[in-house]
XYZ file of N, CA and C in Angstrom:
684
model
N -10.981 -8.564 1.221
C -11.106 -7.680 0.530
C -11.600 -6.986 1.399
N -13.091 -8.202 1.524
C -14.689 -7.352 2.610
C -14.117 -6.625 3.602
N -13.401 -7.482 4.148
C -12.613 -7.455 5.786
C -11.607 -6.285 5.684
N -10.426 -5.688 4.462
C -9.845 -4.695 4.842
C -11.173 -3.341 3.912
N -11.927 -3.686 3.149
C -12.828 -2.187 3.503
C -14.011 -2.241 4.602
N -14.050 -2.593 5.554
C -14.616 -3.064 6.308
C -14.087 -2.542 8.244
N -12.860 -2.864 7.487
C -12.161 -2.274 9.160
C -11.260 -1.171 8.926
N -11.802 -0.417 10.110
C -11.045 0.885 10.551
C -11.574 1.677 11.562
N -10.705 1.599 12.238
C -10.218 2.366 13.679
C -10.995 3.205 13.823
N -10.121 4.230 12.865
C -9.781 5.931 12.858
C -10.775 6.787 13.308
N -12.321 6.350 12.379
C -13.825 6.655 12.563
C -14.050 7.045 14.024
N -13.431 5.828 14.242
C -13.947 5.300 15.819
C -13.293 5.983 16.911
N -12.012 6.100 16.729
C -11.210 7.350 17.557
C -11.387 8.937 17.069
N -11.175 8.899 16.106
C -12.249 10.349 15.876
C -13.557 10.953 16.647
N -14.389 9.497 16.850
C -15.757 10.176 17.369
C -15.735 10.313 18.576
N -14.914 9.315 19.163
C -14.323 9.465 20.465
C -13.458 10.753 21.311
N -12.605 11.135 20.092
C -11.827 12.568 20.777
C -12.616 13.858 20.472
N -13.871 13.566 19.402
C -14.757 14.693 19.243
C -15.870 15.194 21.230
N -16.239 13.818 21.364
C -17.044 13.415 22.646
C -15.566 14.240 23.620
N -14.596 14.353 23.987
C -13.930 14.338 24.735
C -13.911 15.781 24.487
N -13.757 16.346 23.568
C -13.571 17.562 23.300
C -14.856 18.938 23.297
N -15.931 17.492 23.290
C -16.997 18.447 23.821
C -17.983 18.730 25.415
N -16.842 17.571 25.594
C -17.324 17.596 27.538
C -16.387 18.589 27.731
N -15.170 18.232 27.060
C -14.364 19.695 28.152
C -14.461 21.208 27.612
N -15.111 21.521 26.551
C -15.840 22.884 26.196
C -17.165 22.391 27.699
N -17.694 21.846 28.058
C -18.772 22.002 28.677
C -18.350 21.868 30.217
N -16.964 21.545 30.390
C -16.408 21.942 32.053
C -15.669 23.592 31.508
N -15.521 24.162 30.801
C -14.798 24.967 30.777
C -16.380 25.552 31.277
N -17.195 25.633 30.405
C -18.346 27.018 30.185
C -18.964 26.566 32.545
N -19.189 25.649 32.071
C -19.204 25.655 34.142
C -18.936 25.737 35.148
N -17.406 26.011 34.221
C -16.215 26.838 35.609
C -16.410 28.310 34.991
N -16.630 28.764 33.744
C -17.383 30.503 34.159
C -18.184 31.053 35.110
N -19.587 29.671 34.729
C -20.201 29.811 35.877
C -20.500 30.408 36.785
N -19.362 28.925 37.493
C -18.724 29.300 38.592
C -18.366 30.992 39.217
N -17.693 30.549 38.312
C -16.549 32.181 38.268
C -17.338 33.536 38.597
N -18.963 33.504 37.694
C -19.253 33.921 37.949
C -20.151 34.879 39.428
N -20.272 33.439 39.277
C -21.173 33.523 41.120
C -20.914 33.289 42.510
N -18.963 33.256 42.427
C -18.526 33.911 43.106
C -18.133 32.614 44.070
N -18.461 31.131 42.898
C -18.181 29.754 43.868
C -17.219 29.724 43.850
N -15.974 29.911 42.908
C -14.397 29.807 43.237
C -13.268 30.684 42.814
N -12.429 30.841 43.671
C -12.212 32.431 43.147
C -11.038 32.923 41.951
N -10.546 33.719 41.741
C -9.944 33.802 40.661
C -9.110 33.273 39.729
N -7.687 32.697 41.386
C -7.049 32.385 41.587
C -6.886 30.487 40.680
N -8.541 30.194 41.360
C -8.833 28.765 41.026
C -9.521 28.570 39.239
N -9.738 29.450 39.450
C -10.836 29.455 37.791
C -9.349 29.902 36.702
N -8.691 30.967 37.233
C -7.418 31.075 36.328
C -6.842 30.079 35.950
N -6.316 29.012 37.013
C -5.484 27.724 36.659
C -6.192 26.333 36.256
N -7.370 26.211 36.602
C -8.138 25.472 35.985
C -8.415 25.055 34.491
N -9.001 26.946 34.050
C -9.599 27.062 32.662
C -8.617 27.172 31.512
N -7.297 27.170 32.219
C -5.721 27.465 31.546
C -5.787 25.659 31.592
N -6.230 24.708 32.438
C -5.587 23.362 31.943
C -6.375 23.080 30.803
N -7.687 22.988 31.586
C -8.446 22.641 30.394
C -8.597 23.212 28.925
N -8.455 24.212 28.589
C -7.863 24.965 26.909
C -6.945 24.229 27.098
N -5.458 23.547 26.862
C -4.282 23.190 26.872
C -4.607 21.768 26.270
N -5.596 20.820 27.158
C -6.274 19.312 27.160
C -6.910 19.654 25.371
N -7.795 20.906 25.741
C -8.114 20.824 24.441
C -8.231 21.057 23.181
N -6.543 22.005 23.419
C -5.841 22.657 22.259
C -4.999 20.904 21.777
N -4.547 20.058 22.514
C -3.893 18.915 22.385
C -4.771 18.107 21.952
N -6.348 17.839 22.431
C -6.824 17.291 21.364
C -7.761 17.876 19.559
N -7.729 19.170 19.979
C -7.962 19.578 18.059
C -6.770 19.230 17.431
N -5.392 19.057 18.317
C -4.466 18.965 16.990
C -5.017 17.942 16.785
N -5.112 16.050 17.811
C -4.779 15.054 17.381
C -6.395 14.983 16.516
N -7.699 15.986 16.646
C -8.694 15.556 15.841
C -8.521 16.039 14.180
N -7.449 16.916 14.121
C -7.189 17.708 12.694
C -6.445 15.852 11.955
N -5.578 16.117 13.050
C -4.643 14.257 12.200
C -5.438 13.258 12.096
N -6.408 13.234 13.216
C -7.061 11.902 12.640
C -8.080 12.538 11.160
N -9.041 13.590 10.467
C -9.745 13.922 10.112
C -8.728 13.239 8.687
N -7.459 13.879 8.700
C -6.533 14.178 7.734
C -6.138 12.437 7.049
N -6.279 11.624 8.231
C -5.853 10.162 7.460
C -7.206 9.151 7.610
N -8.855 10.100 7.741
C -10.070 8.981 7.711
C -9.797 9.569 6.166
N -9.870 11.273 5.493
C -9.307 11.366 4.689
C -8.725 10.167 3.387
N -8.201 10.136 3.954
C -6.560 9.220 2.860
C -7.521 7.487 3.111
N -8.100 7.124 4.552
C -8.266 6.343 3.721
C -9.988 5.983 3.297
N -10.671 6.434 2.829
C -11.495 7.173 2.255
C -11.115 7.118 1.058
N -10.254 7.523 0.815
C -9.774 7.099 -1.079
C -9.064 6.094 -1.041
N -8.471 5.389 -0.058
C -7.915 3.830 -0.626
C -8.747 3.206 -0.741
N -9.808 2.808 0.305
C -11.571 2.467 0.332
C -11.852 2.609 -1.134
N -12.318 3.735 -1.777
C -12.622 4.306 -2.795
C -11.692 3.305 -4.425
N -10.446 3.338 -3.677
C -9.672 2.924 -4.937
C -9.847 1.117 -4.983
N -10.390 0.244 -3.811
C -10.334 -0.493 -3.279
C -11.689 -1.465 -3.696
N -12.773 -0.486 -3.548
C -13.751 -1.063 -4.226
C -13.390 -0.875 -6.261
N -12.591 -0.056 -6.485
C -13.205 -0.264 -8.043
C -11.351 -1.374 -8.426
N -11.160 -1.685 -7.432
C -9.706 -2.999 -7.593
C -11.092 -4.312 -7.465
N -11.773 -4.071 -7.021
C -12.320 -5.629 -6.509
C -13.785 -5.750 -7.459
N -13.914 -4.576 -7.758
C -15.279 -4.471 -9.601
C -14.552 -4.774 -10.429
N -13.423 -4.843 -10.416
C -12.516 -5.399 -11.776
C -12.030 -7.027 -11.890
N -11.347 -7.189 -10.786
C -11.240 -8.456 -10.740
C -12.844 -9.338 -10.840
N -13.816 -8.152 -10.275
C -15.076 -9.632 -10.440
C -15.760 -9.761 -11.862
N -15.278 -8.335 -12.499
C -15.736 -8.324 -13.919
C -15.086 -8.579 -15.329
N -14.398 -9.138 -14.591
C -12.621 -9.761 -15.165
C -12.406 -8.969 -16.283
N -12.386 -7.766 -15.977
C -11.475 -6.759 -16.305
C -9.873 -6.442 -16.730
N -9.461 -5.697 -17.354
C -7.998 -5.790 -17.029
C -6.936 -4.556 -16.555
N -6.406 -4.900 -15.751
C -6.241 -3.659 -15.139
C -4.715 -2.735 -15.579
N -5.049 -1.583 -15.721
C -4.012 -0.492 -17.352
C -3.486 -0.197 -16.566
N -3.662 -0.344 -14.938
C -2.636 0.720 -13.760
C -2.691 0.323 -12.099
N -1.260 -0.320 -11.780
C -0.872 -0.543 -10.936
C -1.151 -0.244 -9.415
N -1.774 -0.104 -8.513
C -2.548 0.879 -7.788
C -1.255 -0.042 -6.163
N -0.058 1.083 -6.113
C 0.682 0.310 -4.856
C -0.182 0.240 -3.644
N -0.611 1.112 -3.367
C -0.941 1.471 -2.053
C -3.280 -0.188 -2.261
N -2.817 -0.175 -2.274
C -4.041 -0.810 -3.018
C -3.702 -2.536 -2.942
N -2.723 -2.540 -3.414
C -2.075 -3.908 -3.542
C -1.501 -3.877 -1.821
N -0.632 -2.999 -1.767
C -0.414 -3.710 -0.137
C -1.470 -3.523 1.253
N -3.002 -2.834 0.809
C -3.728 -3.325 1.979
C -4.296 -4.872 1.381
N -4.090 -5.099 0.732
C -4.345 -6.483 0.629
C -3.176 -8.214 0.626
N -2.323 -7.695 0.233
C -1.117 -8.401 0.289
C -0.050 -8.270 1.662
N -0.411 -9.034 2.110
C 1.067 -9.108 3.121
C 2.206 -9.245 2.834
N 2.541 -9.956 2.383
C 4.360 -10.156 1.372
C 4.058 -10.610 -0.158
N 5.415 -10.563 -0.832
C 5.524 -11.434 -1.466
C 6.567 -12.500 -1.299
N 6.638 -13.657 -1.064
C 8.238 -14.482 -1.063
C 8.722 -14.469 -2.781
N 9.558 -13.584 -3.333
C 10.665 -14.308 -3.998
C 11.553 -15.967 -3.892
N 10.891 -16.776 -5.007
C 12.273 -17.841 -4.625
C 11.277 -18.853 -3.731
N 11.727 -20.399 -3.561
C 11.057 -21.074 -2.544
C 11.722 -22.699 -3.698
N 10.968 -23.639 -2.963
C 11.421 -25.135 -3.256
C 10.082 -25.862 -4.236
N 10.385 -26.316 -4.888
C 9.832 -26.834 -5.944
C 9.150 -29.180 -4.797
N 8.528 -29.452 -5.920
C 8.350 -30.451 -4.997
C 8.918 -31.948 -5.111
N 9.741 -31.675 -5.464
C 11.357 -32.913 -4.698
C 12.070 -31.500 -4.424
N 11.459 -30.652 -3.745
C 12.401 -30.259 -2.734
C 14.267 -29.312 -3.486
N 13.741 -29.292 -4.782
C 14.517 -28.333 -5.415
C 14.565 -26.900 -4.800
N 15.704 -25.971 -5.194
C 15.519 -24.567 -5.088
C 14.548 -24.443 -6.400
N 13.842 -23.686 -5.978
C 13.387 -22.823 -7.408
C 13.236 -21.055 -7.323
N 14.245 -20.623 -7.757
C 14.045 -19.257 -7.912
C 13.117 -18.698 -8.304
N 12.518 -19.796 -9.378
C 11.504 -18.445 -10.113
C 9.954 -18.361 -9.378
N 10.236 -18.937 -8.554
C 8.708 -19.458 -7.811
C 8.478 -18.267 -6.439
N 6.733 -18.381 -7.008
C 6.573 -16.268 -6.544
C 5.301 -17.370 -5.051
N 5.419 -16.982 -4.002
C 4.396 -17.133 -3.356
C 3.552 -15.506 -2.384
N 2.019 -15.627 -2.809
C 1.379 -14.547 -2.413
C 1.012 -14.512 -0.988
N 1.440 -13.497 -0.203
C 0.939 -14.499 1.200
C -0.232 -13.162 2.094
N -2.056 -12.952 1.617
C -2.071 -12.838 1.516
C -2.834 -12.119 3.296
N -3.075 -10.655 3.312
C -3.655 -10.511 5.233
C -4.593 -11.521 5.723
N -5.258 -11.829 5.016
C -6.514 -13.153 5.570
C -5.768 -13.935 5.722
N -4.374 -14.218 5.547
C -4.040 -15.796 5.686
C -3.874 -16.595 4.847
N -4.338 -16.148 3.803
C -4.716 -17.044 2.752
C -3.285 -17.215 1.678
N -2.852 -18.223 1.314
C -1.006 -18.151 0.477
C -1.760 -19.190 -0.711
N -1.321 -18.784 -1.816
C -0.448 -18.920 -3.244
C 0.290 -19.006 -3.812
N 0.910 -20.331 -4.200
C 2.066 -19.985 -5.134
C 2.051 -20.045 -6.854
N 3.020 -19.280 -7.622
C 2.862 -20.012 -8.742
C 4.297 -19.228 -9.391
N 4.904 -19.972 -10.319
C 5.773 -20.333 -10.805
C 6.116 -19.229 -12.485
N 6.780 -18.332 -11.607
C 6.912 -17.292 -12.384
C 7.781 -17.385 -13.476
N 8.542 -18.720 -13.977
C 8.164 -18.794 -15.477
C 7.242 -18.788 -16.346
N 6.746 -19.409 -16.354
C 5.089 -19.199 -16.478
C 5.077 -17.580 -17.083
N 4.942 -16.797 -16.650
C 4.375 -15.934 -17.143
C 5.858 -14.549 -17.302
N 6.620 -15.041 -18.335
C 7.342 -14.089 -18.909
C 6.505 -13.003 -19.269
N 6.825 -11.978 -19.410
C 6.513 -10.728 -20.192
C 7.552 -10.944 -21.426
N 5.757 -10.524 -22.886
C 7.001 -10.242 -24.161
C 8.034 -9.155 -24.333
N 8.705 -9.620 -24.627
C 9.945 -8.590 -24.779
C 9.060 -7.168 -26.065
N 9.794 -6.076 -25.003
C 9.283 -5.128 -26.447
C 9.521 -5.079 -27.253
N 10.675 -5.168 -27.715
C 11.929 -5.582 -29.056
C 11.690 -6.601 -29.493
N 11.063 -7.686 -29.474
C 10.899 -8.890 -29.591
C 9.917 -8.228 -31.534
N 10.265 -8.792 -32.493
C 9.525 -9.201 -33.791
C 8.307 -9.046 -33.536
N 7.306 -8.193 -34.384
C 5.984 -8.978 -34.066
C 5.167 -8.641 -33.073
N 5.836 -8.035 -31.789
C 5.024 -8.353 -30.426
C 4.784 -6.570 -30.427
N 4.553 -5.441 -31.161
C 3.774 -4.824 -30.973
C 3.157 -4.275 -30.413
N 1.998 -4.330 -29.797
C 0.972 -4.434 -29.439
C 0.608 -3.370 -28.073
N -0.406 -2.838 -28.176
C -1.134 -2.428 -27.823
C -0.561 -1.950 -25.467
N -0.633 -3.665 -24.989
C 0.286 -3.873 -23.991
C 1.873 -4.089 -23.563
N 2.477 -3.203 -24.782
C 3.861 -2.974 -24.758
C 4.719 -2.807 -23.028
N 5.487 -3.842 -22.838
C 5.852 -3.376 -21.196
C 6.924 -1.925 -21.894
N 6.673 -1.473 -20.806
C 8.114 0.119 -21.012
C 8.568 -0.439 -20.579
N 9.682 0.179 -20.585
C 11.147 0.442 -20.427
C 11.852 1.596 -20.165
N 13.203 1.705 -19.123
C 13.802 3.071 -18.488
C 15.051 3.058 -19.111
N 15.534 3.971 -19.361
C 16.469 4.141 -19.912
C 17.541 4.904 -19.015
N 18.910 4.494 -19.487
C 20.081 5.019 -17.874
C 19.644 5.890 -17.239
N 19.348 7.254 -18.772
C 19.444 8.406 -17.698
C 18.543 8.172 -16.844
N 16.905 8.019 -17.067
C 15.641 7.933 -16.356
C 15.875 7.406 -15.240
N 16.734 6.120 -14.827
C 16.551 5.728 -13.953
C 17.608 6.395 -12.544
N 18.572 6.865 -13.499
C 19.591 7.667 -12.669
C 18.892 8.848 -11.604
N 17.195 9.335 -12.626
C 16.943 10.602 -12.207
C 16.048 9.769 -11.811
N 15.684 8.889 -10.979
C 14.429 7.956 -10.151
C 14.879 7.887 -8.972
N 14.682 8.079 -7.611
C 14.595 7.749 -6.445
C 14.956 6.063 -6.102
N 16.221 6.121 -5.558
C 16.706 4.762 -4.953
C 16.230 4.410 -4.226
N 14.697 4.395 -4.001
C 13.568 3.823 -2.650
C 13.023 2.389 -3.216
N 11.892 3.372 -4.420
C 10.897 2.811 -4.762
C 10.161 3.421 -5.583
N 9.254 2.773 -6.656
C 8.538 3.542 -7.438
C 6.567 2.995 -7.345
N 5.859 3.198 -7.508
C 4.269 3.033 -7.099
C 4.070 2.658 -9.148
N 4.878 3.202 -9.834
C 4.852 2.601 -11.114
C 4.313 1.664 -12.224
N 3.361 1.486 -12.245
C 3.459 -0.019 -13.627
C 3.890 0.451 -14.647
N 4.525 -0.819 -15.433
C 5.077 -1.296 -16.757
C 4.445 -1.491 -17.344
N 3.070 -2.523 -16.973
C 1.697 -3.142 -18.384
C 1.169 -3.698 -17.265
N 0.486 -4.777 -18.013
C -0.480 -5.431 -17.438
C -1.094 -6.569 -19.305
N -1.661 -7.527 -18.090
C -1.514 -8.796 -19.585
C -2.221 -9.883 -19.037
N -3.345 -10.247 -19.390
C -4.113 -11.391 -19.499
C -3.616 -12.844 -20.065
N -3.615 -13.950 -19.298
C -2.943 -15.421 -19.582
C -3.903 -16.165 -18.681
N -4.138 -16.785 -20.044
C -5.784 -17.672 -19.847
C -4.744 -19.714 -19.836
N -4.751 -20.214 -18.418
C -4.496 -21.181 -18.477
C -5.736 -22.464 -18.796
N -5.169 -24.053 -18.698
C -6.317 -24.901 -18.480
C -7.522 -24.481 -17.249
N -6.845 -23.781 -16.377
C -7.632 -24.649 -15.492
C -8.300 -22.470 -14.791
N -7.384 -22.249 -14.896
C -7.661 -20.779 -13.955
C -7.380 -19.488 -14.963
N -7.891 -18.634 -15.372
C -7.723 -17.357 -15.602
C -6.789 -16.250 -14.263
N -6.254 -15.810 -15.028
C -4.835 -14.821 -13.958
C -4.620 -13.551 -14.913
N -4.220 -12.938 -13.999
C -4.293 -11.392 -14.444
C -2.920 -11.506 -14.001
N -1.478 -10.307 -14.909
C -0.363 -10.343 -14.677
C 0.040 -8.643 -15.011
N 0.311 -7.973 -13.565
C 0.549 -6.747 -13.557
C 3.080 -7.218 -13.577
N 2.959 -6.157 -14.481
C 4.511 -6.100 -14.530
C 5.071 -4.918 -14.464
N 5.586 -4.687 -13.042
C 6.267 -3.090 -13.205
C 7.859 -3.050 -12.654
N 8.302 -1.983 -12.483
C 9.685 -2.562 -11.752
C 9.614 -1.546 -10.792
N 10.184 -2.091 -9.590
C 10.107 -1.159 -8.193
C 12.140 -0.562 -8.640
N 12.240 0.498 -7.916
C 13.578 0.720 -8.427
C 14.259 1.273 -6.670
N 14.898 0.805 -7.099
C 15.693 0.927 -5.665
C 17.137 0.374 -5.425
N 18.698 0.979 -5.277
C 20.001 0.230 -5.454
C 19.935 -0.339 -4.508
N 20.899 -1.955 -5.334
C 21.409 -3.006 -4.541
C 22.345 -3.753 -5.254
N 22.649 -4.828 -4.716
C 24.361 -5.112 -5.626
C 23.468 -6.448 -5.671
N 23.889 -7.609 -7.021
C 23.399 -9.068 -7.514
C 25.242 -9.271 -8.066
N 24.408 -10.861 -7.697
C 26.270 -11.411 -8.146
C 26.335 -12.425 -9.306
N 26.642 -11.698 -10.821
C 26.718 -12.626 -12.022
C 27.889 -12.746 -11.992
N 27.449 -14.070 -13.545
C 28.964 -14.793 -13.206
C 28.790 -13.568 -15.202
N 30.293 -14.048 -15.452
C 30.362 -12.979 -16.902
C 30.983 -14.576 -18.111
N 31.358 -13.454 -18.636
C 31.286 -14.610 -19.952
C 32.255 -15.698 -19.963
N 33.628 -15.700 -19.075
C 34.410 -16.941 -18.699
C 33.841 -17.878 -17.453
N 32.698 -17.096 -16.958
C 32.476 -17.603 -15.879
C 32.440 -17.639 -14.208
N 33.232 -16.154 -14.301
C 33.623 -15.604 -13.096
C 32.211 -14.988 -12.497
N 32.701 -14.699 -11.115
C 31.319 -14.201 -10.279
C 31.555 -12.815 -9.586
N 31.264 -11.994 -10.679
C 31.280 -10.574 -10.118
C 30.169 -9.678 -9.342
N 30.487 -9.335 -8.922
C 29.366 -8.181 -7.911
C 28.836 -6.670 -9.270
N 27.946 -6.895 -8.915
C 27.099 -5.692 -10.034
C 26.256 -4.751 -9.395
N 26.346 -3.364 -9.506
C 24.833 -2.478 -8.698
C 23.613 -2.551 -9.986
N 22.830 -3.163 -9.611
C 21.528 -2.959 -10.156
C 20.923 -1.780 -9.469
N 19.773 -0.629 -10.485
C 18.900 0.217 -10.544
C 17.313 -0.238 -9.863
N 16.865 -1.848 -10.359
C 15.777 -1.860 -10.769
C 15.630 -2.620 -10.399
N 14.452 -3.449 -9.788
C 13.952 -4.893 -10.123
C 12.392 -5.277 -10.662
N 12.422 -5.899 -11.442
C 11.214 -6.220 -12.439
C 10.625 -7.507 -11.381
N 9.119 -6.658 -11.251
C 8.499 -7.231 -10.393
C 7.206 -8.271 -11.137
N 6.297 -9.182 -11.059
C 5.764 -9.483 -11.793
C 4.547 -9.777 -10.359
N 3.152 -9.211 -10.685
C 2.245 -9.491 -9.718
C 1.291 -10.480 -10.478
N 1.110 -11.275 -9.908
C -0.097 -12.337 -10.648
C -1.161 -12.749 -9.923
N -2.605 -11.919 -10.187
C -3.268 -12.309 -9.701
C -4.496 -13.172 -10.327
N -5.584 -13.843 -9.371
C -6.019 -15.148 -10.099
C -7.928 -14.537 -10.287
N -8.140 -13.979 -11.591
C -9.400 -14.163 -11.467
C -10.234 -14.859 -11.225
N -11.254 -15.107 -10.247
C -12.453 -16.000 -10.196
C -13.761 -14.997 -10.531
């Protein structure tokens, strides 16, 4: 995470563009002096001045874009710092931050093989951008059902009605549905549970055992963080 917080090439690019804009401004000023002293003729002056102005306009446009990116990066870094502080203090994450998660995690592999070589669809493998990997058994962290008796607590998981699902984007959503902590024998984990909304097809068995193709509008995602 420290590497993510410190690494940024946007500010370097912005500094380079600023210097190029300043250099072009000096060339334009020098060109004006040369014209006033009749060192160059009017036609040459107009051609060179127009060329310098065109390059400068391009750089000004690029600078504006880089400034916007730099502001966005600054906001993401602030959220990363808050995320890091929360983990260090073992606090509960009440909201899932998609951009912060994507800044740290390269990918999440759902499914794999157990120690005996058998297919394990519940296995979750987190691959971080630092190259570090860790795998967990998703079955150990099943969320408590919202409608289960005696489980209506503060950390209840949210649900979506059919109408709400239809109104949401078919691509993705970064909103969280809930979070809670699990203390194991050797490690302390933070589990975030949210829904990733996108339309896809799955194959399921019906009551008679026949496999049928069913369209789903979202996927339940569980993110397990090891607190240190």
